[in-house]
Coordinates of C-alpha atoms in Angstrom, one line a residue:
M13 CA 225.9 89.7 -200.3
L14 CA 228.2 90.9 -203.2
T15 CA 230.4 92.5 -200.5
L16 CA 230.7 89.2 -198.6
G17 CA 231.2 87.2 -201.8
F18 CA 234.2 89.4 -202.6
D19 CA 235.6 88.8 -199.1
L20 CA 235.4 85.1 -199.5
T21 CA 238.2 85.1 -202.1
I22 CA 239.8 88.5 -202.3
L23 CA 242.0 87.8 -199.2
N24 CA 243.6 84.7 -200.7
V25 CA 245.6 86.6 -203.4
A26 CA 246.9 88.9 -200.7
L27 CA 248.3 86.2 -198.4
P28 CA 251.8 86.1 -200.0
T29 CA 252.0 89.9 -199.9
M30 CA 250.9 89.9 -196.3
A31 CA 253.4 87.2 -195.4
A32 CA 256.2 89.4 -196.8
Q33 CA 255.1 92.8 -195.6
L34 CA 253.8 91.7 -192.2
E35 CA 256.5 89.0 -191.7
A36 CA 253.7 86.5 -191.0
S37 CA 254.4 82.8 -190.7
T38 CA 252.2 80.1 -192.2
D39 CA 250.3 79.6 -189.0
R40 CA 249.6 83.4 -188.7
L41 CA 248.3 83.4 -192.2
Q42 CA 246.0 80.4 -191.3
W43 CA 244.6 82.3 -188.4
I44 CA 244.1 85.5 -190.5
V45 CA 241.8 83.4 -192.8
D46 CA 240.3 81.0 -190.1
A47 CA 239.5 83.7 -187.5
Y48 CA 236.8 85.0 -189.8
I49 CA 235.4 81.5 -190.6
V50 CA 235.5 80.3 -187.0
V51 CA 233.6 83.3 -185.6
F52 CA 231.2 83.2 -188.6
A53 CA 230.4 79.5 -188.2
A54 CA 230.0 79.7 -184.4
L55 CA 227.7 82.7 -184.4
M56 CA 225.7 82.3 -187.6
L57 CA 222.8 80.4 -185.9
P58 CA 222.4 82.7 -182.9
A59 CA 222.8 85.8 -185.1
G60 CA 220.0 84.6 -187.3
L61 CA 217.8 84.0 -184.3
L62 CA 218.5 87.5 -183.0
G63 CA 217.2 88.9 -186.3
D64 CA 214.1 86.8 -186.2
R65 CA 213.2 88.0 -182.7
F66 CA 214.4 91.6 -182.7
G67 CA 214.1 92.7 -186.3
R68 CA 215.9 91.5 -189.4
R69 CA 216.5 94.9 -190.9
R70 CA 217.9 96.2 -187.6
M71 CA 220.3 93.2 -187.3
L72 CA 221.3 93.5 -191.0
V73 CA 222.3 97.1 -190.5
A74 CA 224.2 96.2 -187.4
G75 CA 225.9 93.4 -189.2
L76 CA 227.0 95.6 -192.1
A77 CA 228.2 98.2 -189.7
V78 CA 230.3 95.7 -187.7
F79 CA 231.7 94.3 -191.0
L80 CA 232.5 97.9 -192.1
L81 CA 234.3 98.7 -188.9
G82 CA 236.2 95.4 -189.0
S83 CA 237.3 96.1 -192.5
L84 CA 238.5 99.6 -191.6
A85 CA 240.5 98.3 -188.6
G86 CA 242.0 95.5 -190.8
A87 CA 243.2 98.1 -193.3
L88 CA 244.9 100.3 -190.7
T89 CA 246.7 97.6 -188.7
D90 CA 250.3 96.6 -189.2
T91 CA 250.8 93.3 -187.2
P92 CA 249.4 89.8 -187.9
G93 CA 247.8 89.7 -184.5
L94 CA 245.7 92.9 -185.1
V95 CA 244.7 91.6 -188.5
I96 CA 243.5 88.4 -186.9
A97 CA 241.4 90.5 -184.4
A98 CA 240.0 92.6 -187.2
R99 CA 239.1 89.5 -189.2
S100 CA 237.3 88.1 -186.2
V101 CA 235.2 91.3 -186.1
M102 CA 234.4 90.9 -189.8
G103 CA 233.3 87.3 -189.1
L104 CA 230.8 88.6 -186.5
G105 CA 229.4 91.0 -189.1
A106 CA 229.1 88.3 -191.7
A107 CA 227.3 86.0 -189.3
L108 CA 224.6 88.6 -189.1
V109 CA 224.4 89.5 -192.8
I110 CA 224.5 86.1 -194.6
P111 CA 221.6 84.3 -192.9
L112 CA 219.4 87.4 -192.6
G113 CA 220.1 88.5 -196.2
L114 CA 218.0 85.5 -197.3
S115 CA 215.5 85.3 -194.5
V116 CA 214.1 88.8 -195.2
L117 CA 213.0 87.7 -198.7
P118 CA 209.8 85.8 -197.7
S119 CA 208.4 88.9 -196.0
M120 CA 209.1 91.1 -199.1
F121 CA 208.1 88.9 -202.0
G122 CA 205.1 86.7 -202.9
E123 CA 205.3 83.1 -204.1
E124 CA 205.6 84.1 -207.7
E125 CA 208.6 86.4 -207.2
R126 CA 210.4 84.7 -204.3
G127 CA 212.4 82.3 -206.5
K128 CA 213.7 85.2 -208.6
A129 CA 214.7 87.2 -205.5
V130 CA 216.6 84.2 -204.0
A131 CA 218.3 83.6 -207.3
A132 CA 219.4 87.3 -207.5
V133 CA 220.7 87.4 -203.9
T134 CA 222.7 84.1 -204.3
A135 CA 224.0 85.1 -207.7
S136 CA 225.3 88.4 -206.2
M137 CA 227.4 86.4 -203.7
A138 CA 228.5 83.9 -206.4
A139 CA 229.6 86.8 -208.7
G140 CA 231.8 88.2 -205.9
M141 CA 233.8 85.0 -205.7
P142 CA 235.5 85.0 -209.1
L143 CA 235.7 88.8 -209.1
G144 CA 237.5 88.8 -205.7
P145 CA 240.9 87.5 -207.0
L146 CA 240.8 89.9 -210.0
V147 CA 239.9 93.0 -207.9
G148 CA 242.3 92.0 -205.2
G149 CA 245.1 91.5 -207.7
L150 CA 244.5 95.0 -209.3
L151 CA 244.5 96.6 -205.8
L152 CA 247.7 94.8 -204.7
D153 CA 249.6 95.7 -207.9
H154 CA 248.9 99.4 -207.3
Y155 CA 248.4 99.9 -203.5
W156 CA 249.4 98.3 -200.2
W157 CA 247.8 95.1 -198.9
G158 CA 245.3 97.0 -196.7
S159 CA 243.5 98.2 -199.8
I160 CA 241.7 94.8 -200.1
F161 CA 239.8 95.7 -196.9
L162 CA 239.2 99.3 -197.8
I163 CA 237.1 98.3 -200.8
N164 CA 234.6 96.9 -198.4
L165 CA 233.8 100.3 -197.0
P166 CA 231.8 101.9 -199.8
M167 CA 230.0 98.7 -200.6
A168 CA 229.0 98.1 -197.0
A169 CA 227.9 101.7 -196.6
L170 CA 225.7 101.4 -199.7
G171 CA 224.2 98.2 -198.2
I172 CA 223.4 100.0 -195.0
A173 CA 221.7 102.9 -196.9
A174 CA 219.6 100.4 -198.9
C175 CA 218.5 98.6 -195.8
L176 CA 217.5 101.8 -194.0
F177 CA 215.6 103.3 -196.9
L178 CA 214.2 100.4 -198.9
L179 CA 213.9 97.4 -196.6
P180 CA 210.8 96.8 -194.4
E181 CA 211.3 95.5 -190.9
S182 CA 210.3 91.9 -190.3
R183 CA 210.6 89.5 -187.4
D184 CA 209.4 86.1 -186.2
P185 CA 208.8 86.3 -182.4
S186 CA 208.0 82.6 -182.3
S187 CA 211.5 81.6 -183.3
P188 CA 213.7 79.7 -180.7
K189 CA 215.5 81.8 -178.2
V190 CA 219.2 82.3 -178.4
D191 CA 220.9 79.8 -176.0
P192 CA 224.1 81.7 -174.6
L193 CA 225.5 78.4 -173.2
S194 CA 225.2 76.5 -176.5
T195 CA 226.7 79.5 -178.3
A196 CA 229.7 79.6 -176.0
Y197 CA 230.2 75.8 -176.3
S198 CA 230.2 76.0 -180.1
A199 CA 232.4 79.1 -180.4
L200 CA 235.0 77.9 -177.9
G201 CA 234.9 74.3 -179.0
L202 CA 235.5 75.1 -182.6
G203 CA 238.1 77.7 -181.7
A204 CA 240.0 75.1 -179.6
L205 CA 239.8 72.5 -182.4
V206 CA 241.2 74.9 -185.0
F207 CA 243.9 76.2 -182.6
G208 CA 245.1 72.6 -182.1
I209 CA 245.3 71.9 -185.8
I210 CA 247.0 75.1 -186.7
E211 CA 249.5 75.1 -183.9
G212 CA 250.4 71.4 -184.2
P213 CA 253.3 71.8 -186.7
G214 CA 254.9 74.5 -184.6
H215 CA 254.5 73.2 -181.0
G216 CA 254.5 69.5 -181.9
W217 CA 251.4 67.3 -182.2
T218 CA 252.1 65.7 -178.8
S219 CA 252.8 69.0 -176.9
G220 CA 250.7 69.9 -173.9
W221 CA 249.2 72.9 -175.7
V222 CA 248.0 71.0 -178.7
L223 CA 246.7 67.9 -176.8
G224 CA 245.0 70.2 -174.3
A225 CA 243.3 72.1 -177.1
F226 CA 242.0 68.9 -178.7
A227 CA 240.8 67.6 -175.3
L228 CA 239.0 71.0 -174.6
A229 CA 237.4 70.9 -178.1
A230 CA 236.2 67.4 -177.6
L231 CA 234.7 68.2 -174.2
L232 CA 233.0 71.4 -175.3
L233 CA 231.6 70.0 -178.5
T234 CA 230.3 66.9 -176.6
L235 CA 228.5 69.2 -174.1
L236 CA 227.1 71.1 -177.1
T237 CA 225.7 67.9 -178.6
V238 CA 224.2 66.7 -175.3
R239 CA 222.6 70.1 -174.6
E240 CA 221.2 70.5 -178.1
R241 CA 219.8 66.9 -178.2
H242 CA 217.8 67.5 -175.0
A243 CA 216.6 71.1 -175.9
V244 CA 212.9 71.5 -176.6
R245 CA 213.7 73.9 -179.5
P246 CA 217.4 73.5 -180.3
M247 CA 219.4 75.9 -182.3
L248 CA 221.2 73.0 -184.0
D249 CA 218.7 70.2 -184.8
L250 CA 221.3 67.4 -184.6
A251 CA 218.5 64.8 -185.0
L252 CA 218.6 65.6 -188.7
L253 CA 222.0 63.9 -188.9
G254 CA 220.3 60.6 -188.1
R255 CA 218.5 60.7 -191.5
R256 CA 220.7 59.1 -194.1
V257 CA 219.7 61.4 -197.0
F258 CA 220.6 64.5 -195.0
L259 CA 223.7 63.1 -193.4
L260 CA 225.4 61.9 -196.6
N261 CA 224.5 64.9 -198.7
T262 CA 225.7 67.2 -195.9
L263 CA 229.0 65.1 -195.8
A264 CA 229.4 65.6 -199.5
A265 CA 228.8 69.4 -199.4
T266 CA 231.1 69.8 -196.3
L267 CA 233.9 67.8 -198.0
G268 CA 233.6 70.0 -201.1
T269 CA 233.9 73.1 -198.9
F270 CA 236.8 71.5 -197.0
V271 CA 238.8 71.0 -200.2
F272 CA 237.8 74.3 -201.9
S273 CA 238.8 76.4 -198.9
G274 CA 242.1 74.6 -198.5
L275 CA 243.0 75.0 -202.2
L276 CA 242.1 78.7 -202.2
F277 CA 244.4 79.1 -199.2
L278 CA 247.4 77.2 -200.7
L279 CA 247.3 78.0 -204.4
P280 CA 248.0 81.8 -204.3
T281 CA 251.3 81.2 -202.4
R282 CA 252.4 78.7 -205.0
L283 CA 251.4 80.9 -208.0
Q284 CA 253.1 84.0 -206.6
E285 CA 256.1 82.7 -204.7
T286 CA 257.0 79.6 -206.7
D287 CA 255.9 80.7 -210.2
G288 CA 256.6 84.4 -209.8
H289 CA 253.2 85.8 -210.9
D290 CA 252.0 89.2 -209.5
A291 CA 248.7 89.4 -207.6
F292 CA 246.5 90.2 -210.6
G293 CA 248.1 87.4 -212.6
T294 CA 247.4 85.1 -209.7
G295 CA 243.7 86.2 -209.7
L296 CA 243.5 85.5 -213.4
R297 CA 245.0 82.0 -212.9
L298 CA 242.4 81.1 -210.3
L299 CA 239.6 81.7 -212.8
P300 CA 239.6 78.3 -214.4
M301 CA 238.5 76.7 -211.1
M302 CA 235.8 79.4 -210.7
G303 CA 234.7 79.0 -214.3
G304 CA 234.4 75.3 -214.0
L305 CA 232.4 75.7 -210.8
L306 CA 229.9 78.1 -212.3
V307 CA 229.4 76.2 -215.5
A308 CA 228.9 72.8 -213.8
A309 CA 226.5 74.4 -211.2
R310 CA 224.1 75.3 -214.1
A311 CA 224.6 71.9 -215.7
S312 CA 223.9 69.9 -212.5
T313 CA 220.2 70.8 -212.3
P314 CA 219.0 69.1 -215.6
L315 CA 221.2 66.1 -214.8
V316 CA 219.5 65.7 -211.3
R317 CA 216.1 66.0 -213.0
R318 CA 217.0 63.1 -215.3
L319 CA 219.1 60.8 -213.1
G320 CA 218.4 61.8 -209.5
P321 CA 221.0 63.2 -207.0
R322 CA 222.9 60.1 -206.1
P323 CA 224.8 59.5 -209.4
V324 CA 225.4 63.2 -209.9
V325 CA 226.9 63.7 -206.4
A326 CA 228.9 60.5 -206.6
T327 CA 230.3 61.4 -210.0
G328 CA 231.2 64.9 -208.9
L329 CA 233.2 63.5 -206.0
V330 CA 235.0 61.0 -208.3
V331 CA 235.8 63.9 -210.7
L332 CA 237.1 65.9 -207.7
C333 CA 239.3 62.9 -206.7
F334 CA 240.7 62.7 -210.2
A335 CA 241.5 66.4 -210.3
A336 CA 243.2 66.2 -207.0
L337 CA 245.4 63.2 -207.9
L338 CA 246.2 64.9 -211.3
G339 CA 247.2 68.0 -209.5
S340 CA 249.4 66.1 -207.1
R341 CA 251.6 65.2 -210.2
T342 CA 252.6 68.9 -210.6
G343 CA 256.3 69.3 -210.8
P344 CA 258.6 72.3 -210.5
G345 CA 259.1 72.5 -214.3
D346 CA 255.4 72.2 -215.3
G347 CA 253.9 75.2 -216.9
Y348 CA 250.6 76.8 -216.0
G349 CA 248.7 74.9 -218.6
F350 CA 248.8 71.7 -216.6
T351 CA 247.6 73.6 -213.5
A352 CA 244.8 75.2 -215.4
L353 CA 243.6 71.8 -216.6
W354 CA 243.3 70.2 -213.2
L355 CA 241.9 73.4 -211.7
T356 CA 239.1 73.4 -214.3
I357 CA 238.3 69.7 -213.6
A358 CA 238.3 70.5 -209.9
G359 CA 235.8 73.3 -210.4
F360 CA 233.5 70.8 -212.3
G361 CA 233.9 68.3 -209.5
F362 CA 233.1 70.8 -206.7
A363 CA 229.9 72.0 -208.4
F364 CA 228.6 68.6 -209.4
A365 CA 229.1 67.4 -205.9
M366 CA 228.1 70.4 -203.8
V367 CA 225.1 71.9 -205.6
P368 CA 222.9 68.7 -205.9
A369 CA 224.0 67.6 -202.4
M370 CA 222.9 70.8 -200.8
D371 CA 219.6 70.8 -202.7
A372 CA 218.9 67.1 -201.9
A373 CA 219.8 67.6 -198.2
L374 CA 217.3 70.4 -197.8
G375 CA 214.8 68.9 -200.2
G376 CA 214.5 65.7 -198.1
I377 CA 213.2 67.5 -194.9
A378 CA 209.8 68.9 -194.1
A379 CA 209.0 72.6 -194.6
D380 CA 208.7 73.2 -190.9
E381 CA 212.3 72.0 -190.5
A382 CA 213.7 74.1 -193.3
G383 CA 215.2 76.7 -191.0
S384 CA 217.0 74.4 -188.7
G385 CA 218.1 72.1 -191.6
S386 CA 219.6 75.0 -193.6
G387 CA 221.2 76.4 -190.5
L388 CA 222.8 73.1 -189.6
L389 CA 224.0 72.6 -193.2
M390 CA 225.5 76.0 -193.5
T391 CA 227.2 75.7 -190.1
L392 CA 228.8 72.3 -190.9
R393 CA 230.0 73.6 -194.3
Q394 CA 231.7 76.6 -192.6
V395 CA 233.2 74.3 -190.1
G396 CA 234.5 72.2 -193.0
G397 CA 236.1 75.3 -194.5
A398 CA 237.8 76.3 -191.3
V399 CA 239.1 72.8 -190.7
G400 CA 240.2 72.5 -194.3
I401 CA 242.3 75.6 -194.1
A402 CA 243.7 74.6 -190.7
L403 CA 244.4 70.9 -191.5
L404 CA 245.6 71.3 -195.1
G405 CA 247.7 74.3 -194.3
S406 CA 249.3 72.5 -191.3
L407 CA 250.0 69.5 -193.5
V408 CA 251.8 71.7 -196.1
A409 CA 253.7 73.4 -193.3
D410 CA 254.8 70.1 -191.8
T411 CA 255.9 68.7 -195.2
Y412 CA 257.6 71.9 -196.2
A413 CA 259.6 72.1 -193.0
D414 CA 260.7 68.5 -193.2
R415 CA 261.9 68.6 -196.8
L416 CA 263.5 72.1 -196.8
D417 CA 267.3 71.8 -197.0
T418 CA 268.8 74.4 -194.6
T419 CA 272.2 72.7 -194.4
G420 CA 274.9 75.3 -193.5
L421 CA 272.5 78.1 -192.6
P422 CA 272.9 80.0 -189.3
A423 CA 270.2 78.9 -186.8
P424 CA 268.1 82.2 -187.0
A425 CA 268.1 82.1 -190.9
A426 CA 267.2 78.4 -190.9
E427 CA 264.3 79.1 -188.5
A428 CA 263.0 82.0 -190.7
A429 CA 263.2 79.9 -193.8
R430 CA 261.3 77.0 -192.2
E431 CA 258.5 79.3 -191.0
S432 CA 257.2 80.1 -194.5
L433 CA 258.0 80.0 -198.2
S434 CA 258.2 83.8 -198.4
G435 CA 260.6 83.7 -195.4
A436 CA 262.8 81.2 -197.3
H437 CA 262.8 83.4 -200.4
A438 CA 263.8 86.5 -198.3
V439 CA 266.7 84.6 -196.6
A440 CA 267.8 83.3 -200.0
E441 CA 267.8 86.8 -201.5
R442 CA 269.6 88.4 -198.5
L443 CA 272.3 85.7 -198.4
D444 CA 272.4 85.2 -202.2
L445 CA 271.5 81.5 -202.0
P446 CA 269.6 80.5 -205.1
A447 CA 269.8 76.8 -204.0
L448 CA 267.8 77.6 -200.9
A449 CA 265.0 79.3 -202.9
A450 CA 264.9 76.2 -205.3
S451 CA 264.8 73.9 -202.3
A452 CA 261.9 75.9 -200.7
D453 CA 259.9 75.9 -204.0
A454 CA 260.3 72.1 -204.3
A455 CA 259.4 71.5 -200.6
Y456 CA 256.2 73.6 -200.9
L457 CA 255.2 71.7 -204.1
D458 CA 255.8 68.5 -202.2
G459 CA 253.5 69.7 -199.4
M460 CA 250.8 70.6 -202.0
S461 CA 251.2 67.2 -203.6
V462 CA 250.6 65.5 -200.2
V463 CA 247.6 67.7 -199.6
L464 CA 246.1 66.9 -202.9
V465 CA 246.5 63.1 -202.4
V466 CA 244.7 63.4 -199.0
C467 CA 241.9 65.4 -200.7
G468 CA 241.6 62.9 -203.5
A469 CA 241.4 60.0 -201.0
A470 CA 238.7 61.8 -198.9
A471 CA 236.7 62.6 -202.0
L472 CA 236.9 59.0 -203.2
A473 CA 235.8 57.6 -199.8
T474 CA 232.9 60.0 -199.7
A475 CA 231.9 59.0 -203.3
V476 CA 231.8 55.3 -202.4
M477 CA 229.6 56.0 -199.4
T478 CA 227.3 58.2 -201.5
A479 CA 227.1 55.6 -204.3
L480 CA 226.3 52.7 -201.8
W481 CA 224.0 54.3 -199.3
L482 CA 222.5 57.6 -200.5
P483 CA 218.8 57.3 -201.4
N484 CA 218.0 58.4 -205.0
P485 CA 214.5 59.7 -205.2
R486 CA 213.7 60.1 -208.9
P487 CA 211.7 63.1 -210.0
A488 CA 208.4 62.3 -211.6
A489 CA 208.4 62.2 -215.4
G490 CA 205.5 64.6 -215.6
P491 CA 202.3 65.7 -213.8
D492 CA 200.0 63.0 -212.5
T493 CA 196.9 63.4 -214.6
T494 CA 195.0 60.7 -212.8
S495 CA 194.6 62.5 -209.5
P496 CA 194.0 66.1 -208.7
E497 CA 195.9 65.9 -205.5
P498 CA 199.5 67.3 -205.5
S499 CA 202.4 65.1 -204.6
P500 CA 203.0 65.2 -200.8
A501 CA 206.7 65.8 -201.1
A502 CA 208.8 67.8 -203.5
G503 CA 211.5 65.9 -205.3
P504 CA 214.9 67.2 -206.0
S505 CA 213.9 68.7 -209.3
G506 CA 211.2 70.9 -207.7
P507 CA 211.7 73.9 -205.5
S508 CA 213.5 73.1 -202.3
P509 CA 211.2 73.4 -199.4
A510 CA 214.0 75.4 -197.7
L511 CA 214.5 77.8 -200.6
P512 CA 212.8 80.8 -199.0
G513 CA 214.4 80.0 -195.6
H514 CA 218.1 79.5 -196.1
G515 CA 218.6 81.8 -193.1
P516 CA 218.7 80.0 -189.8
G517 CA 215.6 80.6 -187.8
E518 CA 213.4 81.0 -190.9
G519 CA 210.7 78.4 -190.7
G520 CA 210.2 77.9 -194.4

């Protein structure tokens, strides 16, 4: 899980370097990030079910091996297309590892140790997120861009050895069978949706390719919904979305992932290309957001115990809105101090919205629905991350291309400058045009400002819905001494019924 936590953030600091060394345009960079997320989101549920039926240790080893091979291939390639293919393979490995990494715990630990085990595993992944930009920055300052993939090899190999020698085999033969047709619908439908969003700025939003991709996505996802709603034991229990507490908390968590993933995609380019920081310096400058997130994640639990989830989630979304609108005021001459301020506030908003929302979403469903509920929540969050990178990246690309001044440039040079910020800087350096570099920096900042305003508006709208309609079950003030019977349902302050079964297919 530490390996995969690294991979969630280590790539982001490498994107500007990859754009320059691989001559990758903005849409290729979006695919390098999104290929992993799309495959992961589409295959996570069936991968978890395969582990339940055929052995979780076996599938964990297979997942780590696939992730290792994908990392090796990514490090040795030299074109954006091959990197995208390697990232897709890594997404397949992650789809096996992440759900099964938690679902093995109930078979290994008793009730008194299980909470500690879950905390240790999830903390490992959380620790990898802030370390990723720092480690990635150090590697990029001393080695080539492929080194960010090579670091996965010894960590994945160690994980494989630990699974083979220390992990007992476990399975759940009664889990639902993998539905190949539903799996194909979800993978192809999500892929078509992301393709349409990413390719829109380049091909035109009304082009046949883009409209066809959106139509195909709508058709496939509709077929998936119909099939899953009529399945006896669905992989995606979409009926859970009919429950207000699950729907609104899932919406809040998905929005947080949408904004968080989009910002991690866009910020490194701004810090490196516009502000001139090296890769390690970029990693350091992302830490305020990670720090705010980790601190607020710890502080959210006592607040939920005292106030209930609704005010905490709604306030977190309002804080996120404020941070986004504050960040949209960033100008070309502003120093890093202003950026660090709104990034820290954004980290607080993310954690206060996402952590209680996820706990309340899973805490409001029965124990026998914990596996399907956690699987649906994780899938929608990953879809939110993929769409966030695609949509927000395309919005920046559109704004950047519209506002970049390429007057007087030859057509090939103008096209290269419009494709990406690093392309514009390369053209400006080659032709000795400092005005072009300044125009590119200003255009990219304009694009980020538009994105942040959109994020702020979405956060505010979700906060209003949460405040108006989200139920707010208040935890009991203390144990009920008048009756020996336990409470029939755990409140948000107690252990989530889904805690042992975050992995899809785990019945709680």
